[in-house]
Amino acid sequence: MTVTATSVDQSDRLQPPPAKGARARLTRLVPALVSALSGVLLYVSFPPRTLWWLALPAFAGFAWALRGRTWKTALGLGYLFGLGFLLPLLVWTGVEVGPGPWIALVVIEAVYVALVGAGIAAVSRLPGWPLWAAALWTAGEAVRARMPFGGFPWGKVAFGQADGVFLPLAALGGTPVLGFGVVLCGFGLYEIVRLALRRRDGDVRRSAAAVALLSVAVPVVGAVGARALVSDQAEAGTATVAVIQGNVPRAGLEFNAQRRAVLDYHARETRRLAAEVAAGKAPRPDFVLWPENSSDIDPFAAPDAAAVIQGAAEAIGAPISVGSVVERDGRLLNEQILWDPVKGPLQTYDKRQVQPFGEYLPMRSLIGAINGEWTSMVRQDFSRGDKPGVFDFGRVKVGLATCYEAAFDWAVRDTVTHGAQMISVPSNNATFDRSEMTYQQLAMSRVRAVEHSRTVTVPVTSGVSAVIMPDGRVARHTGMFVPAHIDMKVPLRTSETPATRLGILPELALLLVAAGGLGWAGAAAVRGRRVSGA
């Protein structure tokens, strides 16, 4: 006699007899189709669209496809969800280099989603499974943000929520808590529907119904409560900041061959602002922010480039943060330079999270053997900086997170913990033409503004440049591939949000929850096998 004893939910084991023939094959295809389409739905929830709420049905559909599956089946379903999400989301990575790197990146990144899918299926029979499942998703994002090659956090669920009601959760616990809340709510919605359908055929345990309702209610209530942490009020006065978008001669990688033109464009736009200030049409800025790669000519080695920057600083009568490429002590650096109109260069910040396959080439010999053209695109690897970037513009401290760094929690957080009263994300998106990349990155900066309650400026070579208030609102922005500038007064803030103070702790807590869920599911499976075989 076989006896089954386990603490997990057994009520869904009663399944109708398997269908036969073509109907059976079609039935088996439905979960795969739902997984892939749910991934596409999650992509559609991301900017530039403002359909953030589509993330909820996306995860509800994903939960339906995974619940009760074997780990092998769930692995495949998770992979399909990852492909449906990441293939369209990351298409911009192949704008100039072709589809090969784009497909390779997605194929690798989707593996993480597949593993998460297997884990979600394993915990899907546990009491309170939406909690364990949402924590597992967050754990998958945490791993993906760290490996390989320093990680690739692009596509975190939190980065699709800049326009959503859940955004204040970022101030509570950063991107891990914001993403966790959204995923938990999506899984909770599926559980509510599942239990409602089951109730027609029999009783539903009150505890299961309570967990389903709480899975939806807690993130919503938490987001509403966290709104008290979101403010755009000045705490340390205000500063008038100018963001310069000089534009590039033309889109594409070849713009790097026209480095002097890019520098001249940014100097010209700065002088245009200076003329408006002299005419009384614009306020004089306290400081000016140029984008990443605004001077790919090293001004420490090229006197003519230094003269152009010096002339622009003198014209505007304010210090400028210049994005440059500098070679120092045999190291190639993506560097921001604080250039004073009287004293010249005063401070530098070297980008710490350099982009693999863009700014340095891992496994160079192997990749060269596959395609020699790829190695020629990254002839020399950039070195990493080792200190947080906080520039002192007189009384104002500005934290710097250069372009790709905005995707990494630590790279933005430690500028604030080192005293930044506002944040700047100098970027260069010209390589990616008019793709969605620039809007995805802008959304990241909006999340960072709320996460740390700081004004965030985004100076970009070719757009979209913007000034973002500490409440995540885009106060002003430019178009794409046009010379433009933004000159406005912004609030300075000094208080730290819980997310800033807690740092990595919320993410670690969710990792422990995920591990606990997997441990419980594993123990239950072992007990079930032992009793069944008695």
Coordinates of C-alpha atoms in Angstrom, one line a residue:
M1 CA 0.0 0.0 0.0
T2 CA 1.3 3.4 -1.0
V3 CA 0.8 6.4 1.4
T4 CA 1.7 10.0 0.5
A5 CA 2.5 12.4 3.3
T6 CA 3.7 15.9 2.6
S7 CA 3.0 19.4 3.7
V8 CA 2.7 20.8 0.1
D9 CA -0.6 21.3 -1.7
Q10 CA -1.9 18.1 -3.3
S11 CA -5.3 19.3 -4.4
D12 CA -4.4 19.9 -8.0
R13 CA -3.0 16.3 -8.6
L14 CA -6.4 15.2 -9.8
Q15 CA -6.1 15.8 -13.5
P16 CA -8.4 14.7 -16.4
P17 CA -7.2 11.7 -18.4
P18 CA -4.6 12.7 -21.0
A19 CA -5.9 13.7 -24.4
K20 CA -4.8 11.7 -27.5
G21 CA -3.5 12.5 -30.9
A22 CA -3.4 16.0 -32.3
R23 CA -5.4 17.4 -29.4
A24 CA -2.7 16.0 -27.0
R25 CA 0.1 17.7 -29.0
L26 CA -1.8 21.0 -29.1
T27 CA -2.5 20.8 -25.3
R28 CA 1.3 20.3 -24.7
L29 CA 2.1 23.3 -26.8
V30 CA -0.2 25.7 -24.9
P31 CA 2.1 26.2 -21.9
A32 CA 5.0 26.8 -24.2
L33 CA 3.0 29.4 -26.1
V34 CA 1.7 31.1 -23.0
S35 CA 5.3 31.3 -21.6
A36 CA 6.7 32.9 -24.7
L37 CA 3.8 35.3 -25.0
S38 CA 4.0 36.2 -21.3
G39 CA 7.6 37.1 -21.9
V40 CA 6.6 39.3 -24.8
L41 CA 4.0 40.9 -22.6
L42 CA 6.7 41.8 -20.0
Y43 CA 8.7 43.4 -22.8
V44 CA 5.8 45.5 -23.9
S45 CA 5.5 46.8 -20.3
F46 CA 8.9 48.5 -20.6
P47 CA 9.7 52.0 -21.9
P48 CA 9.3 53.8 -24.2
R49 CA 5.8 52.5 -23.6
T50 CA 4.0 53.4 -20.4
L51 CA 2.2 50.1 -20.1
W52 CA 3.9 49.2 -16.8
W53 CA 0.8 47.3 -15.5
L54 CA 1.2 44.7 -18.2
A55 CA 4.0 43.2 -16.0
L56 CA 1.2 41.8 -13.8
P57 CA -0.6 39.7 -16.3
A58 CA 2.8 38.7 -17.8
F59 CA 3.8 37.1 -14.5
A60 CA 0.3 35.7 -13.9
G61 CA 0.6 33.9 -17.3
F62 CA 4.1 32.7 -16.4
A63 CA 2.8 31.3 -13.1
W64 CA 0.0 29.4 -14.9
A65 CA 2.5 27.8 -17.3
L66 CA 4.9 26.8 -14.5
R67 CA 2.7 25.7 -11.6
G68 CA 3.0 22.0 -10.9
R69 CA 5.4 21.2 -13.8
T70 CA 8.5 19.0 -13.5
W71 CA 11.7 20.9 -13.2
K72 CA 12.8 19.8 -16.7
T73 CA 9.6 21.1 -18.3
A74 CA 9.8 24.3 -16.2
L75 CA 13.3 24.8 -17.4
G76 CA 12.2 24.9 -21.0
L77 CA 9.2 27.1 -20.2
G78 CA 11.4 29.5 -18.3
Y79 CA 13.7 29.7 -21.3
L80 CA 10.9 30.5 -23.6
F81 CA 9.7 33.2 -21.3
G82 CA 13.3 34.6 -21.2
L83 CA 13.5 34.6 -25.0
G84 CA 10.1 36.2 -25.4
F85 CA 11.2 39.0 -23.0
L86 CA 14.8 39.6 -23.8
L87 CA 14.9 39.1 -27.6
P88 CA 12.9 42.3 -28.3
L89 CA 14.1 44.1 -25.2
L90 CA 17.8 43.9 -26.2
V91 CA 17.5 44.1 -30.0
W92 CA 19.4 47.5 -29.8
T93 CA 22.6 45.6 -28.9
G94 CA 22.8 44.5 -32.6
V95 CA 22.1 47.9 -34.2
E96 CA 25.7 48.4 -35.4
V97 CA 27.4 45.0 -34.8
G98 CA 24.7 42.8 -36.4
P99 CA 22.5 40.1 -35.0
G100 CA 25.3 37.7 -33.8
P101 CA 26.2 39.4 -30.5
W102 CA 22.5 40.3 -29.8
I103 CA 21.4 36.6 -30.2
A104 CA 24.4 35.4 -28.2
L105 CA 23.6 37.8 -25.4
V106 CA 20.0 36.8 -25.2
V107 CA 20.7 33.0 -25.5
I108 CA 23.0 33.3 -22.4
E109 CA 20.8 35.7 -20.4
A110 CA 17.7 33.5 -20.9
V111 CA 19.5 30.6 -19.1
Y112 CA 19.1 32.5 -15.9
V113 CA 15.3 32.9 -16.5
A114 CA 15.1 29.2 -17.3
L115 CA 16.8 28.3 -14.0
V116 CA 14.4 30.6 -12.1
G117 CA 11.5 28.9 -13.9
A118 CA 12.6 25.5 -12.7
G119 CA 12.8 26.9 -9.2
I120 CA 9.4 28.5 -9.3
A121 CA 7.9 25.2 -10.5
A122 CA 9.6 23.5 -7.5
V123 CA 8.0 25.8 -4.9
S124 CA 4.7 26.2 -6.7
R125 CA 3.0 23.5 -4.5
L126 CA 4.1 25.0 -1.2
P127 CA 1.8 27.0 1.0
G128 CA 2.3 30.7 0.2
W129 CA 4.1 29.8 -3.0
P130 CA 3.8 33.4 -4.6
L131 CA 6.2 34.6 -1.9
W132 CA 8.8 31.9 -2.6
A133 CA 8.4 32.3 -6.3
A134 CA 8.7 36.1 -6.3
A135 CA 11.8 35.8 -4.1
L136 CA 13.3 33.3 -6.6
W137 CA 12.8 35.8 -9.5
T138 CA 14.6 38.5 -7.5
A139 CA 17.4 36.0 -6.7
G140 CA 17.7 35.3 -10.5
E141 CA 18.0 39.0 -11.2
A142 CA 20.7 39.3 -8.4
V143 CA 22.8 36.6 -10.0
R144 CA 22.3 38.0 -13.5
A145 CA 23.4 41.4 -12.3
R146 CA 26.8 40.0 -11.1
M147 CA 27.9 37.3 -13.6
P148 CA 29.4 36.6 -16.0
F149 CA 31.9 39.4 -16.7
G150 CA 30.5 41.7 -13.9
G151 CA 26.9 41.0 -14.7
F152 CA 24.2 42.5 -16.9
P153 CA 21.3 44.0 -14.9
W154 CA 19.5 45.3 -18.0
G155 CA 15.9 44.1 -18.0
K156 CA 15.4 44.1 -14.2
V157 CA 11.6 44.3 -13.6
A158 CA 12.1 47.4 -11.6
F159 CA 13.4 49.3 -14.6
G160 CA 10.0 48.9 -16.3
Q161 CA 8.1 50.6 -13.5
A162 CA 9.2 54.2 -13.8
D163 CA 5.6 55.2 -14.6
G164 CA 3.9 52.7 -12.3
V165 CA 2.1 52.9 -8.9
F166 CA 4.8 50.6 -7.4
L167 CA 7.7 53.0 -8.0
P168 CA 7.8 54.3 -4.4
L169 CA 8.9 50.8 -3.3
A170 CA 12.3 51.8 -4.8
A171 CA 12.8 54.3 -2.0
L172 CA 11.9 51.5 0.5
G173 CA 14.3 48.8 -0.6
G174 CA 15.8 49.7 -4.0
T175 CA 15.3 47.8 -7.2
P176 CA 15.2 44.4 -5.5
V177 CA 12.1 45.3 -3.4
L178 CA 10.4 47.2 -6.3
G179 CA 10.9 44.2 -8.6
F180 CA 9.8 41.7 -6.0
G181 CA 6.6 43.7 -5.3
V182 CA 5.6 43.7 -8.9
V183 CA 6.3 40.0 -9.4
L184 CA 4.6 39.0 -6.2
C185 CA 1.5 41.0 -7.2
G186 CA 1.5 39.2 -10.6
F187 CA 1.8 35.8 -9.0
G188 CA -0.9 36.7 -6.5
L189 CA -3.3 37.7 -9.2
Y190 CA -2.9 34.3 -10.8
E191 CA -3.5 32.6 -7.5
I192 CA -6.7 34.6 -6.8
V193 CA -8.1 33.5 -10.2
R194 CA -7.0 29.9 -9.7
L195 CA -8.6 29.7 -6.3
A196 CA -11.8 31.4 -7.6
L197 CA -12.1 28.7 -10.3
R198 CA -11.4 25.9 -7.8
R199 CA -14.1 27.2 -5.5
R200 CA -16.8 26.3 -8.0
D201 CA -15.8 22.6 -7.6
G202 CA -15.1 22.5 -3.9
D203 CA -13.9 24.3 -0.8
V204 CA -10.8 26.5 -0.8
R205 CA -8.8 26.8 2.4
R206 CA -9.0 30.2 4.0
S207 CA -5.3 30.3 4.5
A208 CA -4.7 29.8 0.8
A209 CA -7.2 32.6 0.0
A210 CA -5.6 34.9 2.5
V211 CA -2.1 34.3 1.1
A212 CA -3.4 35.1 -2.4
L213 CA -5.1 38.3 -1.3
L214 CA -2.1 39.4 0.7
S215 CA 0.2 38.7 -2.3
V216 CA -1.6 41.5 -4.1
A217 CA -2.5 43.7 -1.2
V218 CA 0.9 44.0 0.4
P219 CA 2.8 45.4 -2.6
V220 CA 0.0 47.8 -3.3
V221 CA -0.3 49.0 0.3
G222 CA 3.5 49.1 0.6
A223 CA 3.8 51.3 -2.5
V224 CA 1.1 53.6 -1.2
G225 CA 2.8 53.9 2.2
A226 CA 6.2 54.4 0.6
R227 CA 4.9 57.5 -1.1
A228 CA 5.7 59.4 2.1
L229 CA 9.4 58.7 1.3
V230 CA 9.1 60.4 -2.1
S231 CA 9.7 64.2 -2.3
D232 CA 11.1 66.8 -4.6
Q233 CA 11.5 69.4 -1.9
A234 CA 14.9 71.1 -1.6
E235 CA 16.8 70.2 1.6
A236 CA 20.1 72.0 0.9
G237 CA 18.9 74.8 -1.3
T238 CA 18.9 74.7 -5.1
A239 CA 21.4 74.8 -7.9
T240 CA 21.1 76.0 -11.5
V241 CA 22.5 73.2 -13.7
A242 CA 23.1 73.2 -17.4
V243 CA 22.9 69.9 -19.4
I244 CA 24.6 70.1 -22.8
Q245 CA 23.7 67.8 -25.7
G246 CA 26.0 68.7 -28.6
N247 CA 24.9 65.9 -31.0
V248 CA 27.2 63.9 -33.2
P249 CA 28.1 64.2 -36.9
R250 CA 26.1 61.1 -37.7
A251 CA 24.8 58.0 -35.8
G252 CA 26.9 54.9 -35.6
L253 CA 30.2 53.6 -34.4
E254 CA 32.1 55.6 -37.0
F255 CA 31.4 58.8 -35.1
N256 CA 34.5 58.0 -33.0
A257 CA 36.6 58.8 -36.0
Q258 CA 35.2 62.3 -35.8
R259 CA 36.2 63.0 -32.3
R260 CA 37.1 66.6 -32.8
A261 CA 33.7 67.3 -34.4
V262 CA 31.9 65.9 -31.3
L263 CA 34.0 68.1 -29.0
D264 CA 33.4 71.1 -31.1
Y265 CA 29.7 70.5 -31.2
H266 CA 29.5 70.4 -27.3
A267 CA 31.7 73.5 -27.0
R268 CA 29.4 75.3 -29.6
E269 CA 26.2 74.4 -27.7
T270 CA 27.8 75.6 -24.5
R271 CA 28.7 78.9 -26.1
R272 CA 25.2 79.2 -27.5
L273 CA 23.9 78.9 -23.9
A274 CA 26.5 81.5 -22.8
A275 CA 25.1 83.9 -25.4
E276 CA 21.6 83.4 -24.0
V277 CA 22.9 84.0 -20.4
A278 CA 24.6 87.2 -21.6
A279 CA 21.4 88.4 -23.3
G280 CA 19.4 87.7 -20.1
K281 CA 17.4 85.0 -21.7
A282 CA 18.7 82.2 -19.4
P283 CA 20.1 82.0 -15.8
R284 CA 23.8 81.6 -15.4
P285 CA 24.4 77.9 -14.4
D286 CA 26.4 77.1 -11.3
F287 CA 28.0 74.2 -13.3
V288 CA 27.6 72.5 -16.7
L289 CA 27.4 68.8 -17.4
W290 CA 28.7 67.4 -20.7
P291 CA 28.0 63.7 -21.7
E292 CA 30.2 60.7 -21.8
N293 CA 32.6 60.8 -24.8
S294 CA 32.0 64.5 -25.4
S295 CA 35.8 64.8 -25.8
D296 CA 37.3 61.6 -27.0
I297 CA 40.4 63.5 -27.6
D298 CA 42.5 63.4 -24.4
P299 CA 42.8 67.0 -23.2
F300 CA 45.8 66.2 -21.0
A301 CA 47.7 65.1 -24.1
A302 CA 46.2 67.3 -26.8
P303 CA 46.6 71.1 -26.2
D304 CA 44.1 72.0 -28.9
A305 CA 41.3 69.9 -27.2
A306 CA 42.2 71.5 -23.8
A307 CA 41.9 74.9 -25.4
V308 CA 38.4 74.2 -26.8
I309 CA 37.2 73.0 -23.3
Q310 CA 38.9 76.0 -21.6
G311 CA 37.3 78.4 -24.1
A312 CA 33.8 76.9 -23.5
A313 CA 34.3 77.1 -19.7
E314 CA 35.4 80.7 -19.9
A315 CA 32.5 81.6 -22.1
I316 CA 29.8 80.2 -19.8
G317 CA 31.7 81.3 -16.7
A318 CA 31.1 78.0 -14.8
P319 CA 32.9 74.7 -14.3
I320 CA 32.2 71.9 -16.7
S321 CA 32.1 68.1 -16.2
V322 CA 33.7 66.8 -19.4
G323 CA 33.4 63.2 -20.6
S324 CA 36.7 62.1 -22.1
V325 CA 38.9 59.2 -23.1
V326 CA 42.2 59.5 -21.3
E327 CA 45.4 57.4 -21.4
R328 CA 47.4 57.5 -18.2
D329 CA 50.2 55.3 -17.1
G330 CA 49.5 52.9 -19.9
R331 CA 45.8 52.6 -18.9
L332 CA 42.9 53.6 -21.1
L333 CA 40.2 55.3 -19.0
N334 CA 36.6 56.5 -19.6
E335 CA 37.0 59.6 -17.5
Q336 CA 34.9 62.5 -16.3
I337 CA 37.0 65.7 -15.8
L338 CA 35.9 68.7 -13.7
W339 CA 37.2 71.6 -15.7
D340 CA 37.2 75.0 -13.9
P341 CA 37.2 78.2 -16.1
V342 CA 40.0 79.7 -13.9
K343 CA 42.0 76.7 -12.6
G344 CA 41.5 74.2 -15.4
P345 CA 41.1 70.5 -14.6
L346 CA 40.6 69.9 -10.8
Q347 CA 39.0 66.4 -10.3
T348 CA 38.6 63.3 -12.3
Y349 CA 36.4 60.2 -12.1
D350 CA 37.2 57.0 -13.9
K351 CA 34.3 54.7 -14.9
R352 CA 34.3 51.7 -12.6
Q353 CA 31.8 49.3 -14.3
V354 CA 33.1 49.1 -17.9
Q355 CA 31.0 47.4 -20.4
P356 CA 32.1 43.9 -21.6
F357 CA 32.3 43.6 -25.4
G358 CA 31.9 47.3 -25.6
E359 CA 34.7 48.8 -23.5
Y360 CA 36.7 45.7 -23.0
L361 CA 36.8 42.3 -24.6
P362 CA 36.7 39.2 -22.4
M363 CA 38.2 36.0 -23.9
R364 CA 39.8 38.1 -26.6
S365 CA 41.7 35.3 -28.2
L366 CA 38.7 33.0 -28.4
I367 CA 36.4 35.7 -29.8
G368 CA 39.1 36.7 -32.3
A369 CA 39.2 33.1 -33.5
I370 CA 35.4 33.2 -34.0
N371 CA 35.2 36.6 -35.7
G372 CA 38.3 38.8 -36.2
E373 CA 36.1 41.9 -36.9
W374 CA 34.8 41.8 -33.3
T375 CA 38.2 42.2 -31.8
S376 CA 39.0 45.1 -34.1
M377 CA 36.0 47.0 -32.7
V378 CA 37.6 46.9 -29.2
R379 CA 41.3 47.3 -30.0
Q380 CA 42.3 48.3 -26.5
D381 CA 40.6 47.4 -23.3
F382 CA 39.5 50.2 -20.9
S383 CA 40.7 49.9 -17.3
R384 CA 38.4 50.3 -14.3
G385 CA 38.4 53.1 -11.9
D386 CA 38.4 52.3 -8.2
K387 CA 36.9 55.3 -6.4
P388 CA 33.3 56.7 -6.3
G389 CA 32.8 59.8 -8.4
V390 CA 31.6 62.8 -6.4
F391 CA 32.6 66.2 -7.9
D392 CA 32.7 69.3 -5.8
F393 CA 31.1 72.2 -7.7
G394 CA 31.6 74.7 -4.9
R395 CA 28.8 74.1 -2.4
V396 CA 27.2 71.4 -4.5
K397 CA 28.3 67.7 -4.6
V398 CA 27.3 65.8 -7.7
G399 CA 27.6 62.1 -7.9
L400 CA 28.6 60.5 -11.2
A401 CA 27.4 57.2 -12.6
T402 CA 28.6 56.9 -16.2
C403 CA 26.1 55.4 -18.7
Y404 CA 26.2 51.6 -18.2
E405 CA 26.9 52.1 -14.5
A406 CA 23.3 53.4 -13.9
A407 CA 22.1 49.8 -14.2
F408 CA 24.1 48.7 -11.2
D409 CA 22.7 49.4 -7.8
W410 CA 26.1 49.8 -6.0
A411 CA 27.5 52.2 -8.6
V412 CA 24.8 54.7 -8.0
R413 CA 24.3 54.1 -4.3
D414 CA 27.8 54.8 -3.2
T415 CA 27.8 58.3 -4.8
V416 CA 25.0 59.2 -2.4
T417 CA 26.7 57.6 0.7
H418 CA 29.8 59.6 -0.2
G419 CA 27.8 62.9 0.0
A420 CA 26.2 63.5 -3.4
Q421 CA 23.3 66.0 -3.2
M422 CA 22.3 65.1 -6.8
I423 CA 23.3 62.5 -9.4
S424 CA 24.5 62.8 -13.0
V425 CA 24.4 60.0 -15.5
P426 CA 26.6 61.2 -18.4
S427 CA 25.9 58.8 -21.4
N428 CA 26.7 58.2 -25.0
N429 CA 23.9 56.4 -26.9
A430 CA 24.8 57.5 -30.4
T431 CA 26.0 54.0 -31.2
F432 CA 22.5 52.7 -30.8
D433 CA 20.8 55.1 -33.2
R434 CA 17.1 55.7 -32.5
S435 CA 16.5 52.4 -30.7
E436 CA 14.7 52.0 -27.4
M437 CA 17.9 51.8 -25.5
T438 CA 18.0 55.5 -24.6
Y439 CA 14.5 55.3 -23.2
Q440 CA 15.2 52.2 -21.2
Q441 CA 18.3 53.9 -19.7
L442 CA 16.2 57.1 -19.0
A443 CA 13.8 54.9 -17.1
M444 CA 16.6 53.5 -15.0
S445 CA 17.6 57.0 -14.0
R446 CA 14.1 57.8 -13.0
V447 CA 14.0 54.8 -10.7
R448 CA 17.4 55.8 -9.3
A449 CA 16.0 59.3 -8.6
V450 CA 13.2 57.8 -6.4
E451 CA 15.5 55.1 -4.9
H452 CA 17.9 57.7 -3.5
S453 CA 15.6 60.8 -3.4
R454 CA 18.0 62.8 -5.6
T455 CA 17.7 65.0 -8.7
V456 CA 19.2 63.1 -11.6
T457 CA 20.6 64.7 -14.7
V458 CA 21.2 62.7 -17.9
P459 CA 23.5 64.5 -20.4
V460 CA 23.7 62.4 -23.6
T461 CA 25.7 63.1 -26.7
S462 CA 22.7 62.6 -29.1
G463 CA 19.7 62.3 -26.7
V464 CA 17.5 61.9 -25.0
S465 CA 19.0 64.2 -22.4
A466 CA 16.9 65.0 -19.3
V467 CA 16.6 66.5 -15.9
I468 CA 14.7 64.2 -13.5
M469 CA 13.2 65.4 -10.2
P470 CA 13.7 63.3 -7.0
D471 CA 10.2 62.0 -7.3
G472 CA 11.0 60.4 -10.7
R473 CA 9.3 63.0 -12.8
V474 CA 11.0 64.1 -16.0
A475 CA 11.1 67.9 -15.6
R476 CA 12.6 68.6 -19.0
H477 CA 14.1 66.6 -21.8
T478 CA 15.5 67.0 -25.3
G479 CA 14.9 65.2 -28.6
M480 CA 17.2 62.8 -30.3
F481 CA 20.1 63.7 -32.7
V482 CA 19.6 67.4 -32.2
P483 CA 21.9 70.0 -30.5
A484 CA 20.2 71.2 -27.4
H485 CA 20.7 72.3 -23.8
I486 CA 18.7 72.3 -20.6
D487 CA 19.3 75.1 -18.1
M488 CA 17.2 75.0 -14.9
K489 CA 17.1 75.2 -11.2
V490 CA 17.0 71.9 -9.3
P491 CA 16.5 70.9 -5.7
L492 CA 19.5 69.6 -3.7
R493 CA 18.8 66.9 -1.1
T494 CA 20.9 65.4 1.7
S495 CA 18.6 62.9 3.5
E496 CA 19.0 59.2 2.8
T497 CA 16.1 56.9 1.9
P498 CA 15.7 53.5 3.6
A499 CA 17.0 52.0 0.3
T500 CA 20.2 54.1 0.5
R501 CA 20.8 53.2 4.1
L502 CA 20.0 49.5 3.8
G503 CA 22.0 49.0 0.7
I504 CA 22.3 45.3 -0.2
L505 CA 20.4 44.0 2.9
P506 CA 16.9 43.8 1.2
E507 CA 18.4 41.8 -1.6
L508 CA 20.1 39.5 0.8
A509 CA 16.9 39.0 2.7
L510 CA 15.0 38.0 -0.5
L511 CA 17.8 35.6 -1.4
L512 CA 17.4 33.9 2.0
V513 CA 13.6 33.7 1.4
A514 CA 14.3 32.1 -2.0
A515 CA 16.7 29.6 -0.5
G516 CA 14.2 28.8 2.2
G517 CA 11.5 28.1 -0.3
L518 CA 13.8 25.8 -2.4
G519 CA 14.9 24.0 0.8
W520 CA 11.3 23.4 1.9
A521 CA 10.3 22.2 -1.5
G522 CA 13.3 19.8 -1.7
A523 CA 12.6 18.4 1.8
A524 CA 9.0 17.9 1.0
A525 CA 9.9 16.1 -2.3
V526 CA 12.3 13.8 -0.4
R527 CA 9.7 13.0 2.3
G528 CA 7.1 12.3 -0.4
R529 CA 9.4 9.8 -2.2
R530 CA 10.3 8.0 1.0
V531 CA 6.7 7.6 2.2
S532 CA 5.6 6.6 -1.3
G533 CA 8.2 3.9 -1.4
A534 CA 7.5 2.5 2.1

